[in-house]
Amino acid sequence: MELISSCLLLLPTIAFSLFLLKLITSSLGHAKLPLPPGTMGWPYIGETFQLYSQNPNTFFASKLKKYGSIFKSHILGCPCVMIASPEAAKQVLVSKAHLFKPTFPASKERMLGKQAIFFHQGDYHAKLRKLVLRAFMPEAIKTIVSEVESIAVASLDSWEGKLITTFQEMKTYAFNVALLSILGKDEAQYREDLKRCYYILEKGYNSMPINLPGTLFHKAMKARKELAKILAKILSLRRETKQTHNDLLGSFMEESEGLTDDQIADNIIGVVFAARDTTASIITWILKYLAENPSVLQAVTVRISILVKLQTKSQLFLANCLKNGVLSFEQEEQEAIMKGKEESGEEKLLNWYDTKKMPITTRVIQETLRVASILSFTFREAVEDVEFNGYLIPKGWKVLPLFRNIHHNPENFPEPEKFDPSRFEVAPKANTFMPFGNGIHSCPGNELAKLEILVLLHHLTTKYRWSMMAPQNGIQYGPFPLPQNGLPIKLSLKS
Ligand code: HEM
């Protein structure tokens, strides 16, 4: 009996010792692992200068050639591991996502708002993500197609006959669509004030984080406070009127979700920020690639024209197209489009299903997302020492999945620099195409982005022509890669 009770007493001690032993051996195991190959450059500065003094792609490409697809470096004051293989990027973003948290400079967090979705992991992130996805999933954005279309038509009309800077105008377009999906139609009265504040905020976003009167950073922080005030006004008006709204703000305001007003403001400000320049850059690149590839432009236009004609309910035209093999999509789908139009009575307006029947245009968008790879990489940080494919990634090191390099690897995409939408007729290999990221932080706005691009291209290619003002070979970074000077073009109505 005594023997049994002393054994029982000993059990916790043995278990604890085993636990300690495991901890020691596992940390020794980690310590024995080598760091990934690569160089760290100068103390503190690291290799920041090498990265930013040239085209960043040249820096990454030369490192890849020398060290392979996982290598270390030191940029912007941080030791980093760069990841350029699809499988390893998937581990960081999906299967081992709990070991790699999102990370941003403190100044960016302050500016967008510390409680915004981008900066979080765990339960709070999951709750926000559920709410954001609810507002941007196809079921929700289906209902705003005609309003997106009105914004597209009005924007094109205002550019007609003018010399425009594509990127600037597309920013306004993407901003207006983002506001529609986030705040609905009711808040149009605040649009100009919100726009003005955002322009100041964005100028400060990439400036030196010096918060002294007169600096861009200081002005941006003031604009941010003003944005929060406008949102507080909208929140209190909505509470007074007690109406339910199907937009993102409505989703955030649901009482059961228990978000504070500050949390709501941080997330609204952040989502608008995430929605605008990304979408505007992609549309700018699309216009450049279509102008440079007339045969692709023609294929997009003709296909879209067919869709337009189908909307006039011409059964004869449909029958001919199908007979001549011009239409490759299913007859049922076409009939569904026409039936839908007949029932709604809105003959010429696009609807969600129309946008799902634009395969060539969709491939143009995919190929532009690949070639332009506007988010060249993203940042994560190891939350503990991580054993990663035979290497040690020490706690606190930054980890950068290199989207652009994966999208430009000839093993994944032959002749990667060539703009060839037809390559997407076949699905890309698993994990090689991640324009919207991967895993729990992947882009919840991707359906909205694709919708607004398709709707704009529909009207642009069927009614307008455009020409670039000069040969466009240069690229500027602001911070996304963009055609030089934001792509000045002249837009005119087709005769
Ligand atoms: C062509 C346009 C767009 C591109 C290329 C793009 C790309 C991305 C990428 C790559 C990420 C993941 C970043 C990471 O893993 O660190 C992301 C996240 C995000 N995007 Fe987009 N995006 C676009 C448009 C939009 C739009 C229109 C919205 C909103 C309406 C949006 C809202 C967000 C949000 C809220 C996140 C953070 C998600 C999270 O942390 O859970 N994006 N985007």
Coordinates of C-alpha atoms and ligand atoms in Angstrom, one line a residue:
M1 CA 0.0 0.0 0.0
E2 CA 2.8 2.3 1.1
L3 CA 4.7 1.5 -2.1
I4 CA 1.7 2.4 -4.2
S5 CA 1.1 5.7 -2.5
S6 CA 4.8 6.7 -2.8
C7 CA 4.7 5.8 -6.5
L8 CA 1.6 7.9 -6.9
L9 CA 3.4 10.8 -5.2
L10 CA 6.3 10.4 -7.5
L11 CA 4.2 10.4 -10.7
P12 CA 3.8 14.2 -10.9
T13 CA 7.5 14.7 -10.3
I14 CA 8.4 12.2 -13.1
A15 CA 5.9 13.8 -15.5
F16 CA 7.3 17.2 -14.8
S17 CA 10.9 16.0 -15.3
L18 CA 9.9 14.4 -18.6
F19 CA 8.2 17.6 -19.7
L20 CA 11.4 19.6 -18.8
L21 CA 13.6 17.1 -20.6
K22 CA 11.4 17.4 -23.7
L23 CA 11.6 21.2 -23.6
I24 CA 15.4 21.1 -23.3
T25 CA 15.9 18.5 -26.0
S26 CA 13.5 20.3 -28.4
S27 CA 15.2 23.6 -27.8
L28 CA 18.6 21.9 -28.3
G29 CA 17.1 20.4 -31.4
H30 CA 16.1 23.8 -32.7
A31 CA 19.5 25.2 -31.7
K32 CA 21.2 22.6 -33.8
L33 CA 19.3 23.5 -36.9
P34 CA 21.0 25.8 -39.3
L35 CA 19.6 29.2 -40.3
P36 CA 18.5 29.4 -43.9
P37 CA 21.4 30.3 -46.3
G38 CA 21.9 33.9 -47.3
T39 CA 23.6 37.1 -46.2
M40 CA 22.5 39.7 -43.6
G41 CA 24.4 42.7 -44.9
W42 CA 25.5 45.6 -42.7
P43 CA 24.7 45.9 -39.0
Y44 CA 21.2 47.3 -38.6
I45 CA 20.9 48.6 -42.3
G46 CA 21.2 45.0 -43.4
E47 CA 20.5 44.7 -47.2
T48 CA 17.7 47.4 -47.3
F49 CA 19.8 49.5 -49.6
Q50 CA 20.4 46.7 -52.1
L51 CA 16.7 45.9 -52.1
Y52 CA 15.4 49.4 -52.6
S53 CA 18.2 50.8 -54.8
Q54 CA 17.2 48.6 -57.7
N55 CA 14.2 46.9 -59.1
P56 CA 13.2 44.6 -56.1
N57 CA 12.7 41.7 -58.5
T58 CA 16.4 41.8 -59.4
F59 CA 17.4 41.6 -55.7
F60 CA 15.1 38.6 -55.1
A61 CA 15.9 36.9 -58.4
S62 CA 19.7 37.0 -57.7
K63 CA 19.2 35.7 -54.1
L64 CA 17.0 32.9 -55.4
K65 CA 19.6 31.8 -57.9
K66 CA 22.3 31.8 -55.3
Y67 CA 20.6 30.3 -52.3
G68 CA 17.4 28.5 -53.5
S69 CA 13.8 29.1 -52.6
I70 CA 14.3 29.7 -48.8
F71 CA 16.9 32.3 -47.9
K72 CA 17.7 34.8 -45.1
S73 CA 18.3 38.5 -45.4
H74 CA 18.0 41.6 -43.2
I75 CA 15.8 44.5 -44.4
L76 CA 14.2 47.6 -42.8
G77 CA 15.9 46.8 -39.5
C78 CA 14.6 43.2 -39.2
P79 CA 16.1 39.8 -39.8
C80 CA 14.0 38.0 -42.4
V81 CA 13.4 34.7 -44.1
M82 CA 12.2 34.9 -47.7
I83 CA 10.1 32.1 -49.1
A84 CA 9.7 31.5 -52.8
S85 CA 8.4 28.0 -53.1
P86 CA 4.6 27.4 -53.4
E87 CA 4.6 24.6 -50.8
A88 CA 6.7 26.6 -48.3
A89 CA 4.5 29.7 -48.8
K90 CA 1.4 27.5 -48.1
Q91 CA 3.0 26.3 -44.9
V92 CA 3.5 29.8 -43.7
L93 CA 0.1 31.1 -44.7
V94 CA -2.1 28.0 -44.2
S95 CA -0.9 24.9 -42.5
K96 CA 1.4 26.6 -39.9
A97 CA -0.4 29.9 -39.9
H98 CA -0.6 29.8 -36.1
L99 CA 3.2 30.0 -35.9
F100 CA 3.4 33.1 -38.1
K101 CA 1.4 36.2 -37.1
P102 CA 0.8 39.2 -39.4
T103 CA 3.1 42.1 -38.7
F104 CA 3.2 45.7 -39.7
P105 CA 5.3 48.7 -38.7
A106 CA 3.8 50.4 -35.5
S107 CA 3.3 53.6 -37.4
K108 CA 1.0 51.9 -40.0
E109 CA -1.0 50.3 -37.1
R110 CA -1.5 53.7 -35.5
M111 CA -2.6 55.2 -38.7
L112 CA -5.2 52.6 -39.8
G113 CA -6.2 51.7 -36.2
K114 CA -4.8 49.1 -33.9
Q115 CA -8.0 47.1 -33.9
A116 CA -8.3 46.6 -37.6
I117 CA -8.5 43.1 -38.9
F118 CA -5.1 43.0 -40.6
F119 CA -3.2 43.1 -37.3
H120 CA -4.9 40.3 -35.4
Q121 CA -5.0 36.5 -35.0
G122 CA -7.2 34.2 -33.0
D123 CA -10.8 34.8 -31.8
Y124 CA -11.0 38.5 -32.5
H125 CA -9.7 38.1 -36.0
A126 CA -12.1 35.2 -36.7
K127 CA -15.0 37.3 -35.5
L128 CA -14.1 40.2 -37.7
R129 CA -13.4 38.0 -40.7
K130 CA -16.8 36.4 -40.4
L131 CA -18.4 39.8 -40.5
V132 CA -16.3 41.1 -43.4
L133 CA -16.9 37.9 -45.4
R134 CA -20.7 38.2 -44.7
A135 CA -20.7 41.6 -46.4
F136 CA -18.5 40.7 -49.3
M137 CA -19.6 37.1 -50.2
P138 CA -21.3 36.6 -53.5
E139 CA -24.8 36.4 -51.9
A140 CA -24.4 39.9 -50.5
I141 CA -22.7 41.7 -53.4
K142 CA -25.1 40.2 -56.0
T143 CA -27.6 42.8 -54.8
I144 CA -25.4 45.8 -55.6
V145 CA -24.4 44.9 -59.2
S146 CA -26.7 47.6 -60.7
E147 CA -25.3 50.3 -58.4
V148 CA -21.8 49.3 -59.2
E149 CA -22.8 49.5 -62.9
S150 CA -24.2 53.1 -62.4
I151 CA -20.9 54.1 -60.8
A152 CA -18.9 52.6 -63.7
V153 CA -21.1 54.2 -66.4
A154 CA -21.0 57.7 -64.7
S155 CA -17.2 57.4 -64.3
L156 CA -16.6 56.5 -67.9
D157 CA -19.0 59.3 -69.0
S158 CA -17.0 61.8 -67.0
W159 CA -13.7 60.7 -68.6
E160 CA -15.0 60.8 -72.2
G161 CA -12.9 63.0 -74.5
K162 CA -10.4 63.8 -71.8
L163 CA -6.8 63.0 -71.1
I164 CA -6.9 61.2 -67.8
T165 CA -4.3 59.7 -65.4
T166 CA -5.7 56.2 -65.3
F167 CA -4.6 55.3 -61.8
Q168 CA -6.0 58.5 -60.2
E169 CA -9.4 58.0 -61.9
M170 CA -9.5 54.3 -61.0
K171 CA -8.8 55.2 -57.4
T172 CA -11.9 57.3 -57.4
Y173 CA -13.9 54.5 -59.0
A174 CA -12.7 51.9 -56.6
F175 CA -13.3 54.3 -53.6
N176 CA -16.9 54.9 -54.7
V177 CA -17.5 51.2 -55.1
A178 CA -15.9 50.5 -51.7
L179 CA -18.0 53.1 -50.0
L180 CA -21.2 51.7 -51.6
S181 CA -20.4 48.2 -50.3
I182 CA -19.3 49.4 -46.8
L183 CA -21.7 52.2 -46.1
G184 CA -24.5 51.6 -48.6
K185 CA -26.2 54.4 -50.6
D186 CA -27.5 56.5 -47.7
E187 CA -24.1 57.9 -46.8
A188 CA -23.4 59.5 -50.2
Q189 CA -23.6 62.9 -48.5
Y190 CA -20.4 62.1 -46.6
R191 CA -18.5 60.9 -49.7
E192 CA -16.6 64.0 -50.5
D193 CA -15.5 64.6 -46.9
L194 CA -14.4 60.9 -46.6
K195 CA -12.5 61.1 -49.9
R196 CA -10.7 64.3 -48.8
C197 CA -9.6 62.7 -45.5
Y198 CA -8.5 59.5 -47.3
Y199 CA -6.3 61.4 -49.7
I200 CA -4.5 63.1 -46.8
L201 CA -4.2 59.8 -44.9
E202 CA -2.7 58.0 -47.9
K203 CA 0.0 60.7 -48.4
G204 CA 1.1 60.2 -44.8
Y205 CA 0.9 56.4 -44.9
N206 CA 4.2 56.0 -46.7
S207 CA 5.9 59.0 -45.2
M208 CA 8.5 59.1 -42.4
P209 CA 6.5 58.5 -39.1
I210 CA 7.4 61.8 -37.5
N211 CA 4.4 63.2 -35.7
L212 CA 5.3 66.9 -35.6
P213 CA 3.1 69.8 -36.9
G214 CA 3.5 70.3 -40.6
T215 CA 4.7 66.7 -41.4
L216 CA 2.7 64.5 -43.8
F217 CA 2.5 62.0 -41.0
H218 CA 1.0 64.6 -38.6
K219 CA -1.6 65.7 -41.2
A220 CA -2.5 62.0 -41.9
M221 CA -3.1 61.4 -38.2
K222 CA -5.4 64.4 -38.1
A223 CA -7.3 63.2 -41.1
R224 CA -7.6 59.9 -39.4
K225 CA -9.2 61.5 -36.4
E226 CA -11.6 63.3 -38.7
L227 CA -12.5 60.1 -40.4
A228 CA -13.4 58.5 -37.1
K229 CA -15.6 61.5 -36.3
I230 CA -17.5 61.2 -39.6
L231 CA -18.0 57.5 -38.9
A232 CA -19.2 58.2 -35.4
K233 CA -21.8 60.6 -36.9
I234 CA -23.0 57.9 -39.3
L235 CA -23.2 55.3 -36.5
S236 CA -25.3 57.5 -34.3
L237 CA -27.6 58.4 -37.2
R238 CA -28.1 54.7 -38.0
R239 CA -28.8 53.9 -34.3
E240 CA -31.4 56.7 -34.2
T241 CA -33.3 55.5 -37.3
K242 CA -33.0 51.8 -36.2
Q243 CA -33.0 50.6 -39.8
T244 CA -31.2 47.4 -40.7
H245 CA -28.5 47.6 -43.5
N246 CA -26.9 44.8 -45.5
D247 CA -23.6 46.6 -46.0
L248 CA -20.4 46.1 -44.0
L249 CA -21.2 48.7 -41.4
G250 CA -24.6 47.0 -40.9
S251 CA -22.7 43.7 -40.3
F252 CA -20.3 45.3 -37.8
M253 CA -23.2 47.1 -36.0
E254 CA -25.1 43.9 -35.1
E255 CA -25.6 44.0 -31.4
S256 CA -24.9 40.3 -31.0
E257 CA -21.4 40.9 -32.3
G258 CA -20.6 43.4 -29.5
L259 CA -18.0 45.5 -31.3
T260 CA -17.1 48.9 -29.8
D261 CA -17.4 52.0 -31.9
D262 CA -13.6 52.3 -32.0
Q263 CA -13.3 48.8 -33.3
I264 CA -15.9 49.5 -36.0
A265 CA -14.1 52.7 -37.0
D266 CA -10.7 51.1 -37.2
N267 CA -12.1 48.3 -39.4
I268 CA -14.1 50.5 -41.7
I269 CA -11.1 52.8 -42.3
G270 CA -8.9 49.8 -42.8
V271 CA -11.1 48.0 -45.3
V272 CA -11.6 51.1 -47.5
F273 CA -7.8 51.4 -47.5
A274 CA -7.3 47.8 -48.5
A275 CA -10.0 48.1 -51.2
R276 CA -8.9 51.2 -53.1
D277 CA -5.3 51.2 -54.4
T278 CA -5.1 47.5 -54.9
T279 CA -8.1 47.4 -57.3
A280 CA -7.2 50.7 -59.0
S281 CA -3.6 49.4 -59.7
I282 CA -5.0 46.2 -61.3
I283 CA -7.4 48.1 -63.5
T284 CA -4.6 50.4 -64.6
W285 CA -2.4 47.4 -65.6
I286 CA -5.4 45.8 -67.4
L287 CA -5.9 48.9 -69.6
K288 CA -2.2 49.0 -70.4
Y289 CA -2.0 45.3 -71.3
L290 CA -5.2 45.4 -73.4
A291 CA -3.9 48.5 -75.3
E292 CA -0.7 46.6 -76.0
N293 CA -2.4 43.4 -77.0
P294 CA -5.1 44.3 -79.6
S295 CA -6.0 40.7 -80.3
V296 CA -6.8 40.1 -76.6
L297 CA -8.8 43.3 -76.5
Q298 CA -10.8 42.2 -79.5
A299 CA -11.5 38.8 -78.0
V300 CA -12.7 40.5 -74.8
T301 CA -14.8 43.1 -76.7
V302 CA -16.5 40.7 -79.1
R303 CA -17.3 38.3 -76.3
I304 CA -18.8 41.2 -74.3
S305 CA -20.7 42.5 -77.3
I306 CA -22.3 39.1 -77.7
L307 CA -23.5 39.3 -74.1
V308 CA -24.9 42.8 -74.8
K309 CA -26.8 41.6 -77.8
L310 CA -28.1 38.6 -75.9
Q311 CA -29.6 41.1 -73.5
T312 CA -31.8 42.5 -76.3
K313 CA -33.5 39.1 -76.1
S314 CA -32.7 38.3 -79.7
Q315 CA -33.5 34.6 -79.9
L316 CA -32.4 34.5 -83.5
F317 CA -29.0 36.0 -82.7
L318 CA -28.6 33.4 -79.8
A319 CA -29.6 30.6 -82.1
N320 CA -27.1 31.7 -84.8
C321 CA -24.3 32.2 -82.3
L322 CA -24.8 28.7 -80.9
K323 CA -25.2 27.2 -84.4
N324 CA -21.9 28.8 -85.6
G325 CA -20.1 27.9 -82.5
V326 CA -19.4 31.5 -81.5
L327 CA -20.8 30.8 -78.1
S328 CA -19.1 28.1 -76.2
F329 CA -21.0 28.4 -73.0
E330 CA -24.1 26.4 -72.1
Q331 CA -27.4 27.1 -73.7
E332 CA -29.2 26.9 -70.3
E333 CA -27.0 29.7 -69.0
Q334 CA -27.9 31.9 -71.9
E335 CA -31.6 31.2 -71.4
A336 CA -31.2 31.9 -67.8
I337 CA -29.7 35.3 -68.5
M338 CA -32.6 36.2 -70.8
K339 CA -35.3 34.9 -68.5
G340 CA -33.8 36.8 -65.6
K341 CA -33.9 40.0 -67.7
E342 CA -37.5 39.4 -68.8
E343 CA -38.6 38.9 -65.3
S344 CA -36.8 41.9 -63.8
G345 CA -37.8 44.1 -66.7
E346 CA -34.4 45.8 -66.6
E347 CA -33.3 44.8 -70.0
K348 CA -30.0 46.4 -70.3
L349 CA -28.7 46.2 -66.8
L350 CA -26.0 43.7 -65.9
N351 CA -26.6 41.2 -63.2
W352 CA -24.4 38.9 -61.2
Y353 CA -24.9 35.9 -63.6
D354 CA -23.8 38.0 -66.6
T355 CA -20.5 38.7 -64.8
K356 CA -20.0 35.0 -64.4
K357 CA -20.2 34.4 -68.1
M358 CA -17.2 36.5 -69.2
P359 CA -14.5 33.8 -69.3
I360 CA -12.1 35.7 -71.5
T361 CA -12.3 38.9 -69.5
T362 CA -11.9 36.8 -66.3
R363 CA -8.7 35.3 -67.7
V364 CA -7.4 38.8 -68.6
I365 CA -7.9 39.8 -64.9
Q366 CA -6.2 36.6 -63.7
E367 CA -3.2 37.1 -66.0
T368 CA -2.9 40.8 -65.0
L369 CA -3.0 39.8 -61.3
R370 CA -0.2 37.3 -62.1
V371 CA 2.1 39.5 -64.3
A372 CA 1.6 42.7 -62.3
S373 CA 1.7 40.9 -58.9
I374 CA 1.0 44.2 -57.2
L375 CA 1.5 42.7 -53.7
S376 CA 4.9 41.4 -54.4
F377 CA 5.1 39.8 -50.9
T378 CA 3.5 39.9 -47.5
F379 CA 4.9 40.0 -44.0
R380 CA 4.6 37.5 -41.2
E381 CA 6.5 37.1 -37.9
A382 CA 7.5 33.8 -36.2
V383 CA 5.7 33.7 -32.8
E384 CA 8.3 31.1 -31.5
D385 CA 11.4 29.3 -32.7
V386 CA 10.1 27.4 -35.7
E387 CA 11.7 24.3 -37.3
F388 CA 11.0 25.0 -41.0
N389 CA 12.0 22.5 -43.8
G390 CA 15.2 21.6 -42.0
Y391 CA 16.0 25.2 -41.0
L392 CA 15.5 27.3 -37.9
I393 CA 13.4 30.4 -38.1
P394 CA 14.1 32.2 -34.8
K395 CA 11.2 33.8 -32.8
G396 CA 10.6 37.4 -33.9
W397 CA 12.1 37.0 -37.4
K398 CA 10.0 38.2 -40.2
V399 CA 8.9 35.7 -42.9
L400 CA 8.1 36.9 -46.4
P401 CA 6.2 34.7 -48.8
L402 CA 7.3 36.1 -52.2
F403 CA 4.1 36.1 -54.3
R404 CA 5.7 37.8 -57.3
N405 CA 8.6 35.3 -57.6
I406 CA 6.2 32.4 -57.3
H407 CA 4.0 34.0 -60.1
H408 CA 7.1 34.6 -62.2
N409 CA 8.8 31.2 -61.9
P410 CA 9.0 29.6 -65.3
E411 CA 8.3 26.2 -63.7
N412 CA 4.9 27.4 -62.6
F413 CA 4.2 29.8 -65.6
P414 CA 6.3 29.2 -68.8
E415 CA 7.6 32.5 -70.4
P416 CA 6.5 34.3 -67.2
E417 CA 7.0 37.8 -68.5
K418 CA 4.7 37.3 -71.4
F419 CA 1.1 38.6 -71.0
D420 CA -0.9 35.6 -72.1
P421 CA -4.4 35.2 -70.6
S422 CA -4.9 31.9 -72.4
R423 CA -2.6 30.2 -70.0
F424 CA -5.5 30.3 -67.5
E425 CA -7.6 28.1 -69.7
V426 CA -5.9 25.4 -67.7
A427 CA -6.0 25.8 -63.9
P428 CA -2.6 26.7 -62.5
K429 CA -0.7 24.2 -60.3
A430 CA -1.7 24.1 -56.7
N431 CA -0.5 27.0 -54.6
T432 CA 1.3 28.7 -57.5
F433 CA -1.3 31.5 -58.0
M434 CA -2.0 33.6 -54.9
P435 CA -2.9 37.2 -56.0
F436 CA -5.3 37.4 -53.1
G437 CA -3.1 35.6 -50.6
N438 CA -3.9 32.3 -49.0
G439 CA -5.3 31.0 -45.7
I440 CA -7.0 32.8 -42.8
H441 CA -5.8 36.3 -43.9
S442 CA -6.5 35.9 -47.6
C443 CA -8.5 38.7 -49.2
P444 CA -12.1 38.7 -48.2
G445 CA -12.8 41.5 -50.9
N446 CA -11.7 39.4 -53.9
E447 CA -15.2 38.8 -55.2
L448 CA -16.0 42.5 -55.0
A449 CA -12.8 43.4 -56.7
K450 CA -13.4 41.0 -59.6
L451 CA -17.0 42.2 -59.9
E452 CA -16.2 45.9 -60.2
I453 CA -13.4 45.2 -62.7
L454 CA -15.7 43.1 -64.9
V455 CA -18.5 45.7 -64.8
L456 CA -16.1 48.5 -65.7
L457 CA -14.5 46.5 -68.5
H458 CA -17.9 45.6 -69.9
H459 CA -18.8 49.2 -70.6
L460 CA -15.3 50.4 -71.4
T461 CA -14.6 47.8 -74.1
T462 CA -18.0 47.9 -75.7
K463 CA -18.5 51.7 -75.9
Y464 CA -15.0 53.3 -75.7
R465 CA -11.6 53.2 -77.2
W466 CA -8.5 54.5 -75.5
S467 CA -4.9 55.3 -76.4
M468 CA -1.8 55.6 -74.2
M469 CA -0.1 59.0 -74.4
A470 CA 3.4 57.6 -74.7
P471 CA 5.2 54.3 -74.9
Q472 CA 4.8 52.8 -71.5
N473 CA 7.8 50.8 -70.4
G474 CA 8.6 52.3 -67.0
I475 CA 7.3 51.1 -63.7
Q476 CA 6.9 53.3 -60.6
Y477 CA 6.3 52.0 -57.0
G478 CA 3.9 53.9 -54.9
P479 CA 4.0 51.4 -53.0
F480 CA 2.4 49.1 -55.6
P481 CA 4.0 48.7 -58.9
L482 CA 2.3 50.9 -61.5
P483 CA 2.9 52.0 -65.1
Q484 CA 4.9 55.2 -65.2
N485 CA 3.0 58.3 -64.3
G486 CA -0.1 56.3 -63.5
L487 CA -0.8 55.6 -67.2
P488 CA -2.0 58.8 -68.9
I489 CA -4.6 57.8 -71.6
K490 CA -7.1 59.5 -73.8
L491 CA -10.6 58.0 -73.8
S492 CA -13.2 58.5 -76.5
L493 CA -16.5 57.1 -77.5
K494 CA -16.5 54.5 -80.3
S495 CA -18.2 56.0 -83.4
Ligands
HEM1 C1 -7.4 43.5 -57.0 C2 -7.6 43.9 -55.8 C3 -7.1 43.3 -54.5 C4 -5.9 42.6 -54.3 C5 -4.9 42.2 -55.3 C6 -5.9 42.2 -52.9 C7 -4.9 41.4 -52.3 C8 -5.0 41.0 -51.0 C9 -4.0 40.1 -50.4 C10 -2.8 39.5 -51.1 C11 -4.3 40.0 -49.1 C12 -3.6 39.1 -48.0 C13 -2.5 39.8 -47.4 C14 -1.8 38.9 -46.4 O1 -2.0 37.7 -46.4 O2 -0.9 39.5 -45.7 C15 -5.5 40.8 -48.8 C16 -6.1 41.0 -47.6 C17 -7.2 41.8 -47.4 N1 -8.0 42.4 -48.3 FE1 -7.6 42.5 -50.3 N2 -7.0 42.7 -52.3 C18 -7.8 43.4 -53.2 C19 -9.0 44.1 -53.1 C20 -9.6 44.2 -51.9 C21 -11.0 44.7 -51.7 C22 -11.8 45.3 -52.8 C23 -11.2 44.7 -50.3 C24 -12.5 45.1 -49.6 C25 -13.6 45.4 -50.1 C26 -10.1 44.0 -49.7 C27 -10.0 43.8 -48.3 C28 -9.0 43.1 -47.7 C29 -8.9 42.8 -46.3 C30 -9.9 43.3 -45.2 C31 -7.8 42.0 -46.1 C32 -7.3 41.5 -44.7 C33 -7.9 40.1 -44.4 C34 -7.4 39.5 -43.1 O3 -6.4 39.9 -42.5 O4 -8.1 38.6 -42.7 N3 -9.2 43.7 -50.6 N4 -5.9 41.5 -50.0

